[in-house]
């Protein structure tokens, strides 16, 4: 067994190593966090979602969606230039989970590439079948679910109760349900499975069909869904994705005021050991480096070195490395107004195609997998004359990710596009009803009623079971102190 993946990622609430630069952040983090969160939530989100003065007048659009590649007739792509006089404003709309399909297209024209790809693949190999939905091929960490009338039903949660799968599963269901319950338009009925494993398709020639957080390029049968971290990752100190954005808006330093160093924390005991070991080797004893390994079995080590994600954003440069497979911290690091340095990533998440290593729109710095070009590139970036120019990379990243494609609003749009994309190649009609046992009716005869399959998410969220006796047994979650 590999070690539980969530412990690779150095995101924690404790702050031990404080530099003078970090003092403000620490102060805010500990004193003003709650107050600012509440204030910002309610003051920047103001205004009704579809204020009539900005929505509904048939003006020509301010900007038209520019979608690259040929038009594809599913997910969002079929929607041409919209007549809506509406533009996405991340301050106003970034946390609006219920944007319409038109608005999702206008706001995030490049978001749906992975949905389009998975649909194209299915068109090639044939529609999704009911047999594809069997969860038996995966030992645990997989859920069969259904959407009917915009409502989420859990049909078969399969081995999702351990410390690793449980938080991921719950987070994923809630995020999906948030996208569903915020939807203002009807969505097609679908039945599907999703897995919360880092590596969705272990073993060679495994081409099962399921929703997953990440895939390798050749794993074409997978459908990428937003990672559980878009909800929250409390087990490593990331209480809520949306809260992180709020905190950064409030507390983040100007780029040129940040610590001019490269930050990285992580364990070497992961699948992508080679990349991480390269980073350690090529940053050792460098004045520009704050790269440190963590030993998760050593509490003293963790207490002294772990940093929060906000702390990471206090540095000019952040390093990204793959972990056992993909690394869940990338979406957080891309929220920093900092320059991300990463080796070429083998594992794909739904937004990776938006990473640009060169050109006017460059939004990160690409390095060799062994990080051997790190010292040269970072010294170059750090030259006083280059630093202001390099800031453009951080600006581009913030504009593309934090302020657009990695907003909570975009996440919800993506979920709904995924549902529509899946439905377009679903080769069966989901069976919503099943017959219950016959009951006596008042005429003295027998009568069976239809009931819905599985458990509605509303009750699954509480019971974490699809069936339970009534009165229900109290459920215990053991928390060790
Ligand atoms: C899986 O691979 C088999 C054999 O190559 C192929 O017939 C089938 O279409 C593939 N299924 C999917 C979902 O990719
Ligand atoms: C635990 O971590 C501390 C701080 O990094 C270190 O000084 C100590 O040697 C470590 N102990 C073990 C047993 O590795
Ligand atoms: C595939 O599924 C779609 C959506 O249900 C349906 O419209 C289409 O006819 C199916 N194609 C085939 C070849 O069965």
Short mmCIF file of C-alpha atoms and ligand atoms in Angstrom, two decimals:
data_model
loop_
_atom_site.label_atom_id
_atom_site.label_comp_id
_atom_site.label_asym_id
_atom_site.label_seq_id
_atom_site.Cartn_x
_atom_site.Cartn_y
_atom_site.Cartn_z
CA UNK A 1 0.00 0.00 0.00
CA UNK A 2 1.15 3.49 -0.72
CA UNK A 3 0.93 5.96 2.07
CA UNK A 4 -2.28 7.99 2.15
CA UNK A 5 -1.79 10.67 -0.46
CA UNK A 6 -3.20 13.58 1.43
CA UNK A 7 -0.19 13.76 3.68
CA UNK A 8 2.13 14.67 0.80
CA UNK A 9 0.87 18.14 0.62
CA UNK A 10 2.23 20.69 2.96
CA UNK A 11 -0.82 22.66 3.79
CA UNK A 12 -1.41 23.18 7.44
CA UNK A 13 -2.82 25.60 9.86
CA UNK A 14 0.15 25.75 12.14
CA UNK A 15 2.74 28.39 11.68
CA UNK A 16 6.03 27.81 13.42
CA UNK A 17 8.79 29.16 11.27
CA UNK A 18 8.10 32.80 10.94
CA UNK A 19 10.20 35.21 9.03
CA UNK A 20 9.59 38.95 9.46
CA UNK A 21 7.83 38.86 6.10
CA UNK A 22 5.38 36.33 7.36
CA UNK A 23 4.35 38.27 10.39
CA UNK A 24 1.45 40.06 8.83
CA UNK A 25 0.06 36.90 7.38
CA UNK A 26 0.36 35.08 10.64
CA UNK A 27 -1.31 37.90 12.44
CA UNK A 28 -4.21 38.01 10.07
CA UNK A 29 -4.42 34.26 10.04
CA UNK A 30 -4.80 34.01 13.75
CA UNK A 31 -6.61 37.19 14.70
CA UNK A 32 -8.64 38.57 11.87
CA UNK A 33 -9.47 35.46 9.89
CA UNK A 34 -13.02 34.98 11.01
CA UNK A 35 -13.94 38.61 10.94
CA UNK A 36 -12.53 39.30 7.52
CA UNK A 37 -13.99 36.14 6.07
CA UNK A 38 -17.44 37.09 7.21
CA UNK A 39 -17.12 40.69 6.10
CA UNK A 40 -15.70 39.90 2.71
CA UNK A 41 -18.22 37.18 2.04
CA UNK A 42 -21.10 39.49 2.63
CA UNK A 43 -19.71 42.69 1.21
CA UNK A 44 -18.18 41.55 -2.08
CA UNK A 45 -20.92 39.13 -2.93
CA UNK A 46 -23.64 41.73 -2.69
CA UNK A 47 -26.38 42.20 -5.20
CA UNK A 48 -28.93 39.72 -6.42
CA UNK A 49 -27.59 37.05 -8.72
CA UNK A 50 -29.48 38.17 -11.77
CA UNK A 51 -29.88 41.87 -11.16
CA UNK A 52 -32.28 43.07 -13.79
CA UNK A 53 -30.21 46.11 -14.67
CA UNK A 54 -27.30 43.98 -15.77
CA UNK A 55 -29.06 40.90 -17.07
CA UNK A 56 -31.86 40.28 -19.50
CA UNK A 57 -31.59 43.31 -21.78
CA UNK A 58 -30.95 42.17 -25.31
CA UNK A 59 -27.82 44.13 -26.00
CA UNK A 60 -25.01 42.82 -28.16
CA UNK A 61 -22.42 41.11 -26.00
CA UNK A 62 -19.41 43.06 -24.80
CA UNK A 63 -17.24 40.13 -25.66
CA UNK A 64 -17.93 36.97 -27.53
CA UNK A 65 -16.73 33.59 -26.41
CA UNK A 66 -13.59 32.62 -28.23
CA UNK A 67 -13.36 28.92 -28.25
CA UNK A 68 -10.42 27.23 -29.88
CA UNK A 69 -10.86 24.26 -32.18
CA UNK A 70 -13.92 23.20 -34.11
CA UNK A 71 -17.37 23.60 -32.61
CA UNK A 72 -18.60 20.49 -30.83
CA UNK A 73 -22.29 19.95 -30.33
CA UNK A 74 -22.39 18.98 -26.69
CA UNK A 75 -21.49 20.37 -23.28
CA UNK A 76 -21.22 24.15 -23.66
CA UNK A 77 -19.79 24.28 -27.11
CA UNK A 78 -22.92 24.58 -29.18
CA UNK A 79 -23.73 27.95 -27.73
CA UNK A 80 -22.60 30.60 -30.14
CA UNK A 81 -22.18 34.30 -29.52
CA UNK A 82 -24.65 35.20 -26.87
CA UNK A 83 -27.07 38.07 -26.94
CA UNK A 84 -26.65 38.66 -23.26
CA UNK A 85 -25.14 41.96 -22.17
CA UNK A 86 -23.20 40.18 -19.54
CA UNK A 87 -19.56 39.74 -18.70
CA UNK A 88 -18.03 37.65 -15.98
CA UNK A 89 -16.72 39.78 -13.14
CA UNK A 90 -14.85 37.62 -10.68
CA UNK A 91 -15.54 39.93 -7.75
CA UNK A 92 -19.25 39.82 -8.35
CA UNK A 93 -19.64 36.38 -9.93
CA UNK A 94 -16.72 34.26 -8.76
CA UNK A 95 -18.81 32.48 -6.17
CA UNK A 96 -22.06 32.31 -8.09
CA UNK A 97 -22.65 28.60 -8.40
CA UNK A 98 -25.76 28.99 -10.51
CA UNK A 99 -24.60 30.76 -13.67
CA UNK A 100 -26.74 29.85 -16.66
CA UNK A 101 -25.39 27.72 -19.46
CA UNK A 102 -24.97 30.85 -21.58
CA UNK A 103 -23.08 32.60 -18.85
CA UNK A 104 -20.88 29.56 -18.25
CA UNK A 105 -19.92 29.63 -21.92
CA UNK A 106 -19.23 33.33 -21.97
CA UNK A 107 -17.30 33.34 -18.74
CA UNK A 108 -15.23 30.19 -19.26
CA UNK A 109 -14.92 29.51 -22.99
CA UNK A 110 -11.84 27.31 -22.62
CA UNK A 111 -12.96 25.30 -19.60
CA UNK A 112 -14.66 22.30 -21.15
CA UNK A 113 -11.86 20.74 -23.14
CA UNK A 114 -11.72 17.56 -21.07
CA UNK A 115 -15.47 17.05 -21.34
CA UNK A 116 -15.28 17.47 -25.10
CA UNK A 117 -12.39 15.03 -25.28
CA UNK A 118 -14.15 12.34 -23.26
CA UNK A 119 -17.28 12.72 -25.40
CA UNK A 120 -15.26 12.45 -28.61
CA UNK A 121 -13.61 9.34 -27.27
CA UNK A 122 -16.97 7.74 -26.50
CA UNK A 123 -18.22 8.60 -29.95
CA UNK A 124 -15.30 6.62 -31.26
CA UNK A 125 -15.58 3.54 -29.05
CA UNK A 126 -19.35 3.53 -28.56
CA UNK A 127 -21.83 4.87 -26.04
CA UNK A 128 -21.51 4.32 -22.30
CA UNK A 129 -23.35 1.14 -21.32
CA UNK A 130 -25.03 0.02 -18.12
CA UNK A 131 -22.33 -2.63 -17.75
CA UNK A 132 -19.75 0.15 -17.58
CA UNK A 133 -21.36 1.27 -14.32
CA UNK A 134 -20.61 -1.85 -12.34
CA UNK A 135 -18.30 -0.92 -9.47
CA UNK A 136 -16.95 -4.43 -8.90
CA UNK A 137 -13.77 -3.80 -10.90
CA UNK A 138 -12.49 -1.44 -8.23
CA UNK A 139 -12.01 -2.78 -4.70
CA UNK A 140 -13.03 0.41 -2.93
CA UNK A 141 -13.15 4.20 -3.27
CA UNK A 142 -15.82 4.23 -5.98
CA UNK A 143 -19.44 5.40 -5.97
CA UNK A 144 -22.31 4.69 -8.33
CA UNK A 145 -24.75 7.57 -8.47
CA UNK A 146 -27.59 9.00 -10.47
CA UNK A 147 -28.98 12.41 -11.29
CA UNK A 148 -32.71 12.63 -11.80
CA UNK A 149 -34.58 15.91 -12.15
CA UNK A 150 -31.47 17.80 -11.02
CA UNK A 151 -31.32 15.73 -7.84
CA UNK A 152 -28.41 13.58 -6.77
CA UNK A 153 -29.01 9.95 -5.79
CA UNK A 154 -26.38 7.67 -4.32
CA UNK A 155 -26.86 4.13 -5.59
CA UNK A 156 -23.79 2.17 -4.53
CA UNK A 157 -21.06 3.71 -2.37
CA UNK A 158 -18.31 1.13 -2.50
CA UNK A 159 -15.64 1.16 0.20
CA UNK A 160 -15.63 4.88 0.92
CA UNK A 161 -15.58 4.95 4.70
CA UNK A 162 -11.88 4.85 5.59
CA UNK A 163 -9.86 7.93 6.55
CA UNK A 164 -8.63 8.48 3.01
CA UNK A 165 -11.70 7.86 0.84
CA UNK A 166 -14.31 9.24 3.19
CA UNK A 167 -13.39 12.95 3.17
CA UNK A 168 -12.78 12.88 -0.56
CA UNK A 169 -16.09 11.17 -1.24
CA UNK A 170 -18.09 13.49 0.95
CA UNK A 171 -16.39 16.56 -0.50
CA UNK A 172 -17.00 15.41 -4.06
CA UNK A 173 -20.67 14.64 -3.48
CA UNK A 174 -21.24 18.00 -1.83
CA UNK A 175 -19.49 19.86 -4.64
CA UNK A 176 -21.56 18.05 -7.26
CA UNK A 177 -24.72 18.64 -5.28
CA UNK A 178 -23.88 22.33 -4.96
CA UNK A 179 -23.58 22.59 -8.74
CA UNK A 180 -26.90 20.77 -9.13
CA UNK A 181 -28.91 22.62 -6.56
CA UNK A 182 -27.68 25.98 -7.84
CA UNK A 183 -28.64 25.15 -11.42
CA UNK A 184 -31.39 27.28 -12.87
CA UNK A 185 -31.88 25.04 -15.90
CA UNK A 186 -32.90 21.40 -16.19
CA UNK A 187 -30.10 18.89 -16.58
CA UNK A 188 -30.40 15.50 -18.28
CA UNK A 189 -30.83 12.37 -16.17
CA UNK A 190 -27.63 10.36 -15.94
CA UNK A 191 -26.25 7.39 -14.09
CA UNK A 192 -22.50 7.15 -13.61
CA UNK A 193 -19.68 6.19 -11.28
CA UNK A 194 -16.87 8.25 -9.82
CA UNK A 195 -13.71 7.17 -8.05
CA UNK A 196 -11.79 9.11 -5.44
CA UNK A 197 -8.51 7.26 -5.91
CA UNK A 198 -5.46 9.23 -7.00
CA UNK A 199 -4.83 6.58 -9.59
CA UNK A 200 -8.22 5.74 -11.03
CA UNK A 201 -7.11 2.95 -13.37
CA UNK A 202 -4.33 0.91 -11.76
CA UNK A 203 -2.69 -1.81 -13.79
CA UNK A 204 -2.02 -2.08 -17.49
CA UNK A 205 -4.77 -2.09 -20.13
CA UNK A 206 -7.33 -0.94 -17.62
CA UNK A 207 -9.85 1.07 -19.62
CA UNK A 208 -12.85 1.23 -17.32
CA UNK A 209 -15.17 4.17 -17.60
CA UNK A 210 -15.60 6.40 -14.58
CA UNK A 211 -15.26 9.98 -13.38
CA UNK A 212 -11.84 10.64 -11.85
CA UNK A 213 -9.74 13.50 -10.51
CA UNK A 214 -6.81 12.87 -12.79
CA UNK A 215 -5.63 10.78 -15.71
CA UNK A 216 -2.59 9.96 -17.77
CA UNK A 217 -2.73 11.00 -21.42
CA UNK A 218 -3.35 7.44 -22.56
CA UNK A 219 -6.19 6.88 -20.08
CA UNK A 220 -8.78 8.15 -22.48
CA UNK A 221 -11.73 6.31 -20.96
CA UNK A 222 -11.67 8.50 -17.85
CA UNK A 223 -13.87 11.56 -17.43
CA UNK A 224 -12.19 14.26 -15.40
CA UNK A 225 -14.20 15.84 -12.60
CA UNK A 226 -13.07 18.68 -10.33
CA UNK A 227 -10.86 17.44 -7.52
CA UNK A 228 -12.31 17.21 -3.99
CA UNK A 229 -10.06 20.11 -2.95
CA UNK A 230 -12.42 22.54 -4.71
CA UNK A 231 -14.76 21.88 -1.81
CA UNK A 232 -12.18 21.74 0.97
CA UNK A 233 -9.33 19.66 2.29
CA UNK A 234 -9.67 20.13 6.03
CA UNK A 235 -7.51 17.13 6.90
CA UNK A 236 -4.48 19.11 5.73
CA UNK A 237 -5.71 22.47 6.99
CA UNK A 238 -7.48 23.76 3.88
CA UNK A 239 -10.86 24.51 5.41
CA UNK A 240 -12.61 25.66 2.27
CA UNK A 241 -11.43 26.46 -1.23
CA UNK A 242 -13.60 29.48 -1.42
CA UNK A 243 -12.34 30.74 1.92
CA UNK A 244 -8.76 30.53 0.64
CA UNK A 245 -9.67 32.91 -2.17
CA UNK A 246 -11.28 35.27 0.30
CA UNK A 247 -8.23 35.21 2.55
CA UNK A 248 -5.87 35.89 -0.33
CA UNK A 249 -7.95 38.79 -1.60
CA UNK A 250 -7.73 40.27 1.85
CA UNK A 251 -4.22 39.49 2.99
CA UNK A 252 -1.89 38.80 0.10
CA UNK A 253 1.18 41.01 -0.29
CA UNK A 254 2.10 42.74 -3.50
CA UNK A 255 4.30 40.56 -5.64
CA UNK A 256 7.41 42.70 -5.19
CA UNK A 257 6.94 42.71 -1.41
CA UNK A 258 6.95 38.93 -1.19
CA UNK A 259 9.84 36.85 0.06
CA UNK A 260 12.14 36.46 -2.97
CA UNK A 261 12.54 32.72 -2.52
CA UNK A 262 11.21 29.42 -3.81
CA UNK A 263 8.88 27.66 -1.41
CA UNK A 264 8.20 23.94 -1.27
CA UNK A 265 7.31 21.48 1.46
CA UNK A 266 6.68 17.81 0.94
CA UNK A 267 7.50 14.23 1.55
CA UNK A 268 9.88 12.20 -0.56
CA UNK A 269 7.98 8.97 0.12
CA UNK A 270 5.74 9.22 -2.92
CA UNK A 271 5.45 7.71 -6.37
CA UNK A 272 7.07 10.69 -8.11
CA UNK A 273 10.16 10.42 -5.94
CA UNK A 274 12.44 11.24 -8.87
CA UNK A 275 10.97 14.69 -9.50
CA UNK A 276 10.89 15.61 -5.82
CA UNK A 277 14.44 14.36 -5.22
CA UNK A 278 15.58 16.48 -8.19
CA UNK A 279 14.02 19.55 -6.63
CA UNK A 280 15.78 18.90 -3.31
CA UNK A 281 19.11 18.30 -5.00
CA UNK A 282 19.07 21.40 -7.18
CA UNK A 283 17.88 23.77 -4.50
CA UNK A 284 20.16 22.62 -1.70
CA UNK A 285 22.08 25.39 0.12
CA UNK A 286 20.86 28.06 -2.27
CA UNK A 287 20.14 31.51 -0.93
CA UNK A 288 16.93 31.65 -3.00
CA UNK A 289 15.58 28.38 -1.64
CA UNK A 290 13.13 27.58 1.11
CA UNK A 291 12.66 24.00 -0.04
CA UNK A 292 12.34 21.47 2.75
CA UNK A 293 11.27 17.87 3.03
CA UNK A 294 8.74 16.76 5.57
CA UNK A 295 8.81 13.56 7.55
CA UNK A 296 5.20 12.83 8.37
CA UNK A 297 6.14 10.23 10.94
CA UNK A 298 8.09 12.80 12.96
CA UNK A 299 5.87 15.26 14.79
CA UNK A 300 8.73 17.60 15.67
CA UNK A 301 9.59 17.81 12.01
CA UNK A 302 6.02 18.58 10.97
CA UNK A 303 5.51 21.12 13.73
CA UNK A 304 8.63 23.03 12.79
CA UNK A 305 8.34 23.04 8.99
CA UNK A 306 4.73 22.87 7.92
CA UNK A 307 3.26 26.01 6.32
CA UNK A 308 -0.27 27.05 5.47
CA UNK A 309 -1.26 27.65 1.88
CA UNK A 310 -1.46 31.35 2.63
CA UNK A 311 2.13 31.16 3.84
CA UNK A 312 3.08 29.61 0.52
CA UNK A 313 1.54 32.60 -1.22
CA UNK A 314 3.87 34.87 0.78
CA UNK A 315 6.75 33.78 -1.47
CA UNK A 316 7.53 35.04 -4.96
CA UNK A 317 8.14 31.54 -6.27
CA UNK A 318 6.24 28.33 -5.62
CA UNK A 319 7.34 24.86 -6.73
CA UNK A 320 4.96 22.20 -7.98
CA UNK A 321 5.84 18.52 -8.02
CA UNK A 322 3.71 15.48 -8.72
CA UNK A 323 3.02 13.23 -5.75
CA UNK A 324 1.82 9.66 -5.95
CA UNK A 325 0.07 10.73 -9.12
CA UNK A 326 -1.16 14.29 -9.64
CA UNK A 327 -0.59 16.72 -6.82
CA UNK A 328 -3.69 18.27 -5.29
CA UNK A 329 -1.89 21.44 -4.26
CA UNK A 330 -1.52 22.82 -7.80
CA UNK A 331 -4.95 24.45 -7.83
CA UNK A 332 -4.10 26.20 -4.57
CA UNK A 333 -0.64 27.33 -5.67
CA UNK A 334 -2.18 28.78 -8.82
CA UNK A 335 -4.29 30.97 -6.59
CA UNK A 336 -1.17 32.73 -5.30
CA UNK A 337 -0.10 35.86 -7.10
CA UNK A 338 3.32 34.25 -7.39
CA UNK A 339 5.35 32.54 -10.07
CA UNK A 340 4.81 28.81 -10.21
CA UNK A 341 7.72 26.62 -11.27
CA UNK A 342 6.81 23.10 -12.27
CA UNK A 343 8.24 20.15 -14.08
CA UNK A 344 6.19 18.92 -17.00
CA UNK A 345 3.17 17.18 -15.53
CA UNK A 346 2.28 13.65 -16.54
CA UNK A 347 -1.02 13.51 -14.65
CA UNK A 348 -3.76 15.69 -16.05
CA UNK A 349 -6.51 17.49 -14.12
CA UNK A 350 -9.45 19.17 -15.78
CA UNK A 351 -7.75 22.60 -15.94
CA UNK A 352 -4.16 21.69 -16.88
CA UNK A 353 -4.57 22.60 -20.55
CA UNK A 354 -4.76 26.23 -19.39
CA UNK A 355 -1.16 26.19 -18.15
CA UNK A 356 1.00 28.21 -20.55
CA UNK A 357 4.80 27.82 -20.38
CA UNK A 358 5.66 30.53 -22.94
CA UNK A 359 4.42 33.49 -24.94
CA UNK A 360 2.47 36.58 -23.93
CA UNK A 361 0.07 34.52 -21.88
CA UNK A 362 2.78 32.63 -20.01
CA UNK A 363 1.43 31.75 -16.58
CA UNK A 364 4.09 29.45 -15.13
CA UNK A 365 7.72 28.47 -15.64
CA UNK A 366 8.31 25.00 -16.98
CA UNK A 367 11.32 23.05 -15.76
CA UNK A 368 12.86 19.71 -16.52
CA UNK A 369 11.49 16.78 -14.57
CA UNK A 370 14.79 16.47 -12.67
CA UNK A 371 14.85 20.23 -11.91
CA UNK A 372 18.41 20.51 -13.23
CA UNK A 373 17.54 23.80 -14.94
CA UNK A 374 16.08 25.29 -11.76
CA UNK A 375 19.17 27.22 -10.49
CA UNK A 376 19.78 28.90 -13.83
CA UNK A 377 16.14 29.84 -14.39
CA UNK A 378 15.45 31.16 -10.92
CA UNK A 379 18.64 33.24 -10.82
CA UNK A 380 17.59 34.73 -14.09
CA UNK A 381 14.12 35.57 -12.78
CA UNK A 382 15.60 37.11 -9.65
CA UNK A 383 17.78 39.64 -11.46
CA UNK A 384 16.46 43.00 -10.49
CA UNK A 385 15.87 44.05 -14.07
CA UNK A 386 13.96 40.84 -14.82
CA UNK A 387 11.82 40.66 -11.75
CA UNK A 388 9.33 43.31 -12.76
CA UNK A 389 8.94 41.68 -16.13
CA UNK A 390 8.56 38.31 -14.51
CA UNK A 391 5.67 39.65 -12.48
CA UNK A 392 3.62 39.42 -15.67
CA UNK A 393 3.73 35.65 -15.28
CA UNK A 394 2.13 35.97 -11.85
CA UNK A 395 -0.40 38.47 -13.22
CA UNK A 396 -1.36 36.09 -16.01
CA UNK A 397 -1.73 33.20 -13.59
CA UNK A 398 -3.96 35.20 -11.29
CA UNK A 399 -6.12 36.44 -14.13
CA UNK A 400 -6.50 33.00 -15.73
CA UNK A 401 -6.84 30.84 -12.64
CA UNK A 402 -7.84 32.61 -9.44
CA UNK A 403 -10.01 35.17 -11.20
CA UNK A 404 -11.57 32.94 -13.85
CA UNK A 405 -10.99 29.25 -14.47
CA UNK A 406 -10.42 28.25 -10.86
CA UNK A 407 -13.30 30.21 -9.37
CA UNK A 408 -16.02 28.28 -7.57
CA UNK A 409 -18.40 29.51 -10.28
CA UNK A 410 -16.26 27.82 -12.94
CA UNK A 411 -16.17 24.61 -10.95
CA UNK A 412 -19.97 24.47 -10.87
CA UNK A 413 -20.18 25.23 -14.59
CA UNK A 414 -17.73 22.42 -15.27
CA UNK A 415 -19.77 19.91 -13.27
CA UNK A 416 -22.88 20.72 -15.26
CA UNK A 417 -21.02 20.52 -18.58
CA UNK A 418 -19.74 17.13 -17.46
CA UNK A 419 -23.30 15.96 -16.82
CA UNK A 420 -24.48 17.16 -20.22
CA UNK A 421 -21.44 15.69 -21.95
CA UNK A 422 -21.98 12.30 -20.30
CA UNK A 423 -25.67 12.34 -21.18
CA UNK A 424 -24.84 12.94 -24.83
CA UNK A 425 -23.11 9.54 -25.06
CA UNK A 426 -25.13 7.63 -22.50
CA UNK A 427 -26.39 4.59 -24.32
CA UNK A 428 -29.22 3.82 -21.87
CA UNK A 429 -31.99 5.59 -20.06
CA UNK A 430 -31.34 5.63 -16.33
CA UNK A 431 -33.87 3.53 -14.53
CA UNK A 432 -35.11 5.78 -11.79
CA UNK A 433 -37.79 3.59 -10.24
CA UNK A 434 -37.82 0.20 -8.69
CA UNK A 435 -40.70 -1.81 -7.32
CA UNK A 436 -40.97 -2.16 -3.59
CA UNK A 437 -42.45 -5.19 -1.88
CA UNK A 438 -46.18 -5.56 -2.20
CA UNK A 439 -48.15 -4.11 0.69
CA UNK A 440 -51.73 -4.66 1.77
CA UNK A 441 -54.00 -2.04 0.37
CA UNK A 442 -57.21 -0.81 1.94
CA UNK A 443 -59.34 -2.96 -0.30
CA UNK A 444 -57.77 -6.08 1.18
CA UNK A 445 -55.64 -6.71 -1.90
CA UNK A 446 -51.90 -6.38 -2.50
CA UNK A 447 -50.26 -3.50 -4.14
CA UNK A 448 -46.67 -2.58 -4.87
CA UNK A 449 -45.56 0.96 -5.21
CA UNK A 450 -42.64 2.35 -7.08
CA UNK A 451 -39.83 3.87 -5.13
CA UNK A 452 -36.68 5.59 -6.26
CA UNK A 453 -33.44 3.69 -6.42
CA UNK A 454 -30.62 4.52 -4.03
CA UNK A 455 -30.69 7.24 -1.42
CA UNK A 456 -31.21 10.93 -2.08
CA UNK A 457 -28.08 12.87 -1.29
CA UNK A 458 -29.99 14.77 1.38
CA UNK A 459 -30.13 11.62 3.47
CA UNK A 460 -26.86 10.09 2.34
CA UNK A 461 -25.08 13.20 3.62
CA UNK A 462 -26.40 12.38 7.08
CA UNK A 463 -26.56 8.59 7.17
CA UNK A 464 -23.62 7.79 4.86
CA UNK A 465 -25.61 4.73 3.89
CA UNK A 466 -28.11 3.95 1.19
CA UNK A 467 -30.37 1.92 3.48
CA UNK A 468 -30.89 2.04 7.22
CA UNK A 469 -33.28 0.71 9.78
CA UNK A 470 -35.73 2.94 11.54
CA UNK A 471 -35.19 3.83 14.28
CA UNK A 472 -31.67 4.26 12.98
CA UNK A 473 -28.65 3.20 14.95
CA UNK A 474 -26.60 6.18 16.08
CA UNK A 475 -23.63 6.65 13.84
CA UNK A 476 -20.25 7.12 15.45
CA UNK A 477 -17.27 8.80 13.95
CA UNK A 478 -14.22 8.09 16.04
CA UNK A 479 -11.85 10.98 16.50
CA UNK A 480 -8.61 10.19 18.25
CA UNK A 481 -7.20 12.84 20.44
C1 LIG B 1 -11.52 -1.08 -23.76
O1 LIG B 1 -10.65 -1.86 -24.53
C2 LIG B 1 -11.32 -2.81 -25.35
C3 LIG B 1 -10.26 -3.70 -25.99
O2 LIG B 1 -9.27 -2.91 -26.61
C4 LIG B 1 -12.19 -2.08 -26.38
O3 LIG B 1 -12.88 -3.01 -27.17
C5 LIG B 1 -13.19 -1.19 -25.63
O4 LIG B 1 -13.90 -0.43 -26.55
C6 LIG B 1 -12.48 -0.29 -24.65
N1 LIG B 1 -13.49 0.36 -23.86
C7 LIG B 1 -13.39 1.63 -23.47
C8 LIG B 1 -14.49 2.17 -22.64
O5 LIG B 1 -12.45 2.33 -23.75
C1 LIG B 2 12.62 14.71 13.78
O1 LIG B 2 12.66 16.02 13.24
C2 LIG B 2 13.55 16.91 13.90
C3 LIG B 2 13.36 18.29 13.27
O2 LIG B 2 13.47 18.25 11.88
C4 LIG B 2 14.98 16.39 13.79
O3 LIG B 2 15.87 17.25 14.46
C5 LIG B 2 15.05 14.98 14.38
O4 LIG B 2 16.32 14.44 14.15
C6 LIG B 2 14.00 14.08 13.74
N1 LIG B 2 13.97 12.80 14.42
C7 LIG B 2 14.06 11.64 13.78
C8 LIG B 2 13.96 10.42 14.64
O5 LIG B 2 14.22 11.55 12.59
C1 LIG B 3 -25.68 7.14 -28.04
O1 LIG B 3 -26.38 7.82 -27.01
C2 LIG B 3 -27.01 8.99 -27.42
C3 LIG B 3 -27.57 9.66 -26.18
O2 LIG B 3 -28.38 8.80 -25.44
C4 LIG B 3 -28.08 8.65 -28.46
O3 LIG B 3 -28.71 9.83 -28.89
C5 LIG B 3 -27.42 7.95 -29.62
O4 LIG B 3 -28.41 7.53 -30.54
C6 LIG B 3 -26.64 6.74 -29.15
N1 LIG B 3 -25.87 6.19 -30.26
C7 LIG B 3 -25.92 4.91 -30.58
C8 LIG B 3 -25.08 4.50 -31.74
O5 LIG B 3 -26.61 4.11 -29.99
#
